[in-house]
């Protein structure tokens, strides 16, 4: 193909053409997997993101893997296990005047764990994915199925009332991937 032909080819491409090429090249992406004696340390997900893994060590709370979760996830790779987890974020906005709630608004948003932008590392119990360490409002937060994490908080106290916002993340396990 000469320069003129290449220029015409590029100028006449549609978004569908570009996405089709992108999908074909996906099979050629390198799958990066780093392991040690404890198991998986890092891998590249099919979405192109690198995820770090660490064994869960209970600092605040002991976490026992639910039998249902262990049964569904055992024998699968960490990447395959991620398909069973979703993160739901709730945004709670409310106003008060003289101690009474005058306005309240709750919004929710859910994404797959692999697409959640706040993930710092994945938490494993043996070879079972149990949660994630995420960027929280006050440092790193441990996101487990039974425990929510505050990701943002703001309060505006104007004297006669307040305007508050609280954002929380919840980890949801679904046995249907």
CSV table of C-alpha atoms in Angstrom, one decimal:
chain,number,residue,atom,x,y,z
A,1,UNK,CA,0.0,0.0,0.0
A,2,UNK,CA,1.5,3.3,-1.0
A,3,UNK,CA,1.2,6.6,1.0
A,4,UNK,CA,-1.9,7.8,-0.9
A,5,UNK,CA,-3.7,4.4,-0.4
A,6,UNK,CA,-2.8,4.4,3.3
A,7,UNK,CA,-4.1,8.0,3.8
A,8,UNK,CA,-7.4,7.1,2.1
A,9,UNK,CA,-7.6,3.9,4.3
A,10,UNK,CA,-7.2,5.9,7.5
A,11,UNK,CA,-9.5,8.7,6.5
A,12,UNK,CA,-12.3,6.4,5.5
A,13,UNK,CA,-12.3,4.2,8.6
A,14,UNK,CA,-15.4,4.2,10.8
A,15,UNK,CA,-15.6,3.7,14.6
A,16,UNK,CA,-16.9,0.2,13.9
A,17,UNK,CA,-13.8,-0.6,11.8
A,18,UNK,CA,-11.5,0.6,14.6
A,19,UNK,CA,-13.3,-1.4,17.2
A,20,UNK,CA,-13.3,-4.6,15.1
A,21,UNK,CA,-9.5,-4.3,14.8
A,22,UNK,CA,-9.2,-3.6,18.5
A,23,UNK,CA,-11.2,-6.8,19.3
A,24,UNK,CA,-9.0,-8.9,16.9
A,25,UNK,CA,-5.8,-7.8,18.5
A,26,UNK,CA,-7.1,-8.6,22.0
A,27,UNK,CA,-6.1,-12.2,21.6
A,28,UNK,CA,-2.5,-11.1,21.1
A,29,UNK,CA,-2.2,-9.2,24.4
A,30,UNK,CA,0.3,-10.6,26.8
A,31,UNK,CA,-1.1,-12.2,29.9
A,32,UNK,CA,1.3,-11.4,32.7
A,33,UNK,CA,1.3,-13.7,35.7
A,34,UNK,CA,3.6,-13.4,38.6
A,35,UNK,CA,3.5,-16.1,41.3
A,36,UNK,CA,5.5,-17.2,44.4
A,37,UNK,CA,5.2,-19.8,47.0
A,38,UNK,CA,2.1,-18.1,48.5
A,39,UNK,CA,0.3,-18.0,45.1
A,40,UNK,CA,-0.5,-15.3,42.6
A,41,UNK,CA,1.1,-11.9,43.2
A,42,UNK,CA,0.1,-10.0,40.0
A,43,UNK,CA,-1.7,-10.7,36.8
A,44,UNK,CA,-2.9,-8.8,33.8
A,45,UNK,CA,-6.7,-9.0,33.4
A,46,UNK,CA,-8.3,-9.4,30.0
A,47,UNK,CA,-9.4,-5.7,30.2
A,48,UNK,CA,-5.7,-4.7,30.1
A,49,UNK,CA,-5.4,-3.7,33.8
A,50,UNK,CA,-2.7,-5.2,36.1
A,51,UNK,CA,-4.0,-6.4,39.4
A,52,UNK,CA,-1.8,-7.1,42.5
A,53,UNK,CA,-2.8,-9.8,44.9
A,54,UNK,CA,-2.0,-10.3,48.6
A,55,UNK,CA,-3.0,-12.8,51.2
A,56,UNK,CA,-5.6,-11.4,53.6
A,57,UNK,CA,-4.3,-10.9,57.1
A,58,UNK,CA,-7.0,-9.9,59.6
A,59,UNK,CA,-5.9,-6.7,61.3
A,60,UNK,CA,-9.3,-5.6,62.5
A,61,UNK,CA,-11.7,-8.4,61.7
A,62,UNK,CA,-11.4,-12.1,61.2
A,63,UNK,CA,-13.0,-13.1,57.9
A,64,UNK,CA,-14.2,-16.7,57.3
A,65,UNK,CA,-14.9,-17.6,53.7
A,66,UNK,CA,-18.5,-18.5,53.2
A,67,UNK,CA,-18.9,-22.2,52.1
A,68,UNK,CA,-21.0,-21.1,49.1
A,69,UNK,CA,-18.3,-18.7,47.9
A,70,UNK,CA,-15.6,-21.3,48.4
A,71,UNK,CA,-17.5,-23.9,46.5
A,72,UNK,CA,-18.3,-21.6,43.5
A,73,UNK,CA,-14.8,-20.1,43.3
A,74,UNK,CA,-12.5,-23.1,44.0
A,75,UNK,CA,-10.6,-24.4,40.9
A,76,UNK,CA,-10.9,-21.1,39.1
A,77,UNK,CA,-8.2,-18.5,38.3
A,78,UNK,CA,-8.3,-15.2,40.1
A,79,UNK,CA,-9.4,-13.5,36.9
A,80,UNK,CA,-12.3,-15.9,36.6
A,81,UNK,CA,-13.2,-15.4,40.2
A,82,UNK,CA,-13.4,-11.7,39.7
A,83,UNK,CA,-16.4,-12.2,37.4
A,84,UNK,CA,-18.5,-13.2,40.4
A,85,UNK,CA,-17.9,-9.9,42.3
A,86,UNK,CA,-19.5,-6.5,41.9
A,87,UNK,CA,-19.0,-3.2,43.7
A,88,UNK,CA,-22.0,-1.1,44.4
A,89,UNK,CA,-21.4,2.6,45.4
A,90,UNK,CA,-24.0,4.6,47.2
A,91,UNK,CA,-24.0,8.3,47.3
A,92,UNK,CA,-26.2,9.8,50.1
A,93,UNK,CA,-26.9,13.5,50.0
A,94,UNK,CA,-29.0,15.0,52.8
A,95,UNK,CA,-29.7,18.4,54.3
A,96,UNK,CA,-30.9,19.3,57.8
A,97,UNK,CA,-32.4,22.4,59.3
A,98,UNK,CA,-32.5,22.7,63.1
A,99,UNK,CA,-31.9,18.9,63.5
A,100,UNK,CA,-34.6,17.8,61.1
A,101,UNK,CA,-33.8,16.1,57.8
A,102,UNK,CA,-35.3,18.4,55.1
A,103,UNK,CA,-33.9,16.8,51.9
A,104,UNK,CA,-32.4,13.4,51.2
A,105,UNK,CA,-31.2,11.8,48.0
A,106,UNK,CA,-29.7,8.4,47.6
A,107,UNK,CA,-28.0,7.2,44.3
A,108,UNK,CA,-26.5,3.9,43.6
A,109,UNK,CA,-24.1,2.7,40.9
A,110,UNK,CA,-22.7,-0.8,40.3
A,111,UNK,CA,-19.7,-2.1,38.3
A,112,UNK,CA,-17.8,-5.4,38.1
A,113,UNK,CA,-14.9,-5.6,40.5
A,114,UNK,CA,-12.4,-5.7,37.5
A,115,UNK,CA,-13.7,-2.3,36.3
A,116,UNK,CA,-13.8,-0.6,39.7
A,117,UNK,CA,-11.2,2.2,39.6
A,118,UNK,CA,-10.4,2.4,43.4
A,119,UNK,CA,-8.9,-1.2,43.6
A,120,UNK,CA,-5.3,-1.1,45.0
A,121,UNK,CA,-5.0,-4.9,45.4
A,122,UNK,CA,-7.0,-8.0,45.5
A,123,UNK,CA,-7.3,-9.9,48.8
A,124,UNK,CA,-7.0,-13.7,48.8
A,125,UNK,CA,-7.5,-16.4,51.4
A,126,UNK,CA,-5.4,-19.2,50.0
A,127,UNK,CA,-6.5,-19.3,46.4
A,128,UNK,CA,-9.9,-17.9,46.9
A,129,UNK,CA,-10.6,-14.2,46.2
A,130,UNK,CA,-12.4,-12.7,49.2
A,131,UNK,CA,-12.2,-9.0,48.6
A,132,UNK,CA,-10.1,-6.0,47.7
A,133,UNK,CA,-8.0,-3.2,49.3
A,134,UNK,CA,-9.4,0.1,47.9
A,135,UNK,CA,-8.6,3.8,48.1
A,136,UNK,CA,-11.0,5.0,50.8
A,137,UNK,CA,-11.6,8.4,52.3
A,138,UNK,CA,-9.3,7.8,55.3
A,139,UNK,CA,-6.5,5.8,53.6
A,140,UNK,CA,-6.8,2.2,52.3
A,141,UNK,CA,-10.0,0.4,53.1
A,142,UNK,CA,-10.6,-3.4,53.2
A,143,UNK,CA,-13.7,-4.2,51.1
A,144,UNK,CA,-15.2,-7.5,52.0
A,145,UNK,CA,-18.7,-8.9,51.3
A,146,UNK,CA,-19.9,-8.2,54.8
A,147,UNK,CA,-18.2,-4.8,55.2
A,148,UNK,CA,-18.7,-1.5,53.5
A,149,UNK,CA,-16.0,1.2,53.1
A,150,UNK,CA,-16.5,5.0,53.2
A,151,UNK,CA,-15.0,6.5,50.0
A,152,UNK,CA,-16.0,10.1,50.6
A,153,UNK,CA,-17.4,12.3,53.3
A,154,UNK,CA,-18.2,16.0,53.4
A,155,UNK,CA,-20.2,18.2,55.7
A,156,UNK,CA,-21.1,21.9,55.4
A,157,UNK,CA,-22.4,23.3,58.6
A,158,UNK,CA,-23.8,26.7,58.0
A,159,UNK,CA,-25.2,27.3,61.5
A,160,UNK,CA,-28.9,26.7,61.1
A,161,UNK,CA,-28.5,23.4,59.2
A,162,UNK,CA,-26.1,21.2,57.5
A,163,UNK,CA,-25.5,19.7,54.0
A,164,UNK,CA,-23.8,16.3,54.1
A,165,UNK,CA,-22.6,13.8,51.7
A,166,UNK,CA,-21.5,10.2,52.4
A,167,UNK,CA,-20.3,7.8,49.8
A,168,UNK,CA,-19.9,4.1,50.5
A,169,UNK,CA,-18.7,1.1,48.5
A,170,UNK,CA,-20.1,-2.4,49.0
A,171,UNK,CA,-18.8,-5.7,47.6
A,172,UNK,CA,-21.4,-8.1,46.3
A,173,UNK,CA,-20.9,-11.7,45.5
A,174,UNK,CA,-23.2,-13.2,42.8
A,175,UNK,CA,-22.9,-16.9,42.1
A,176,UNK,CA,-24.0,-16.2,38.5
A,177,UNK,CA,-21.1,-14.9,36.5
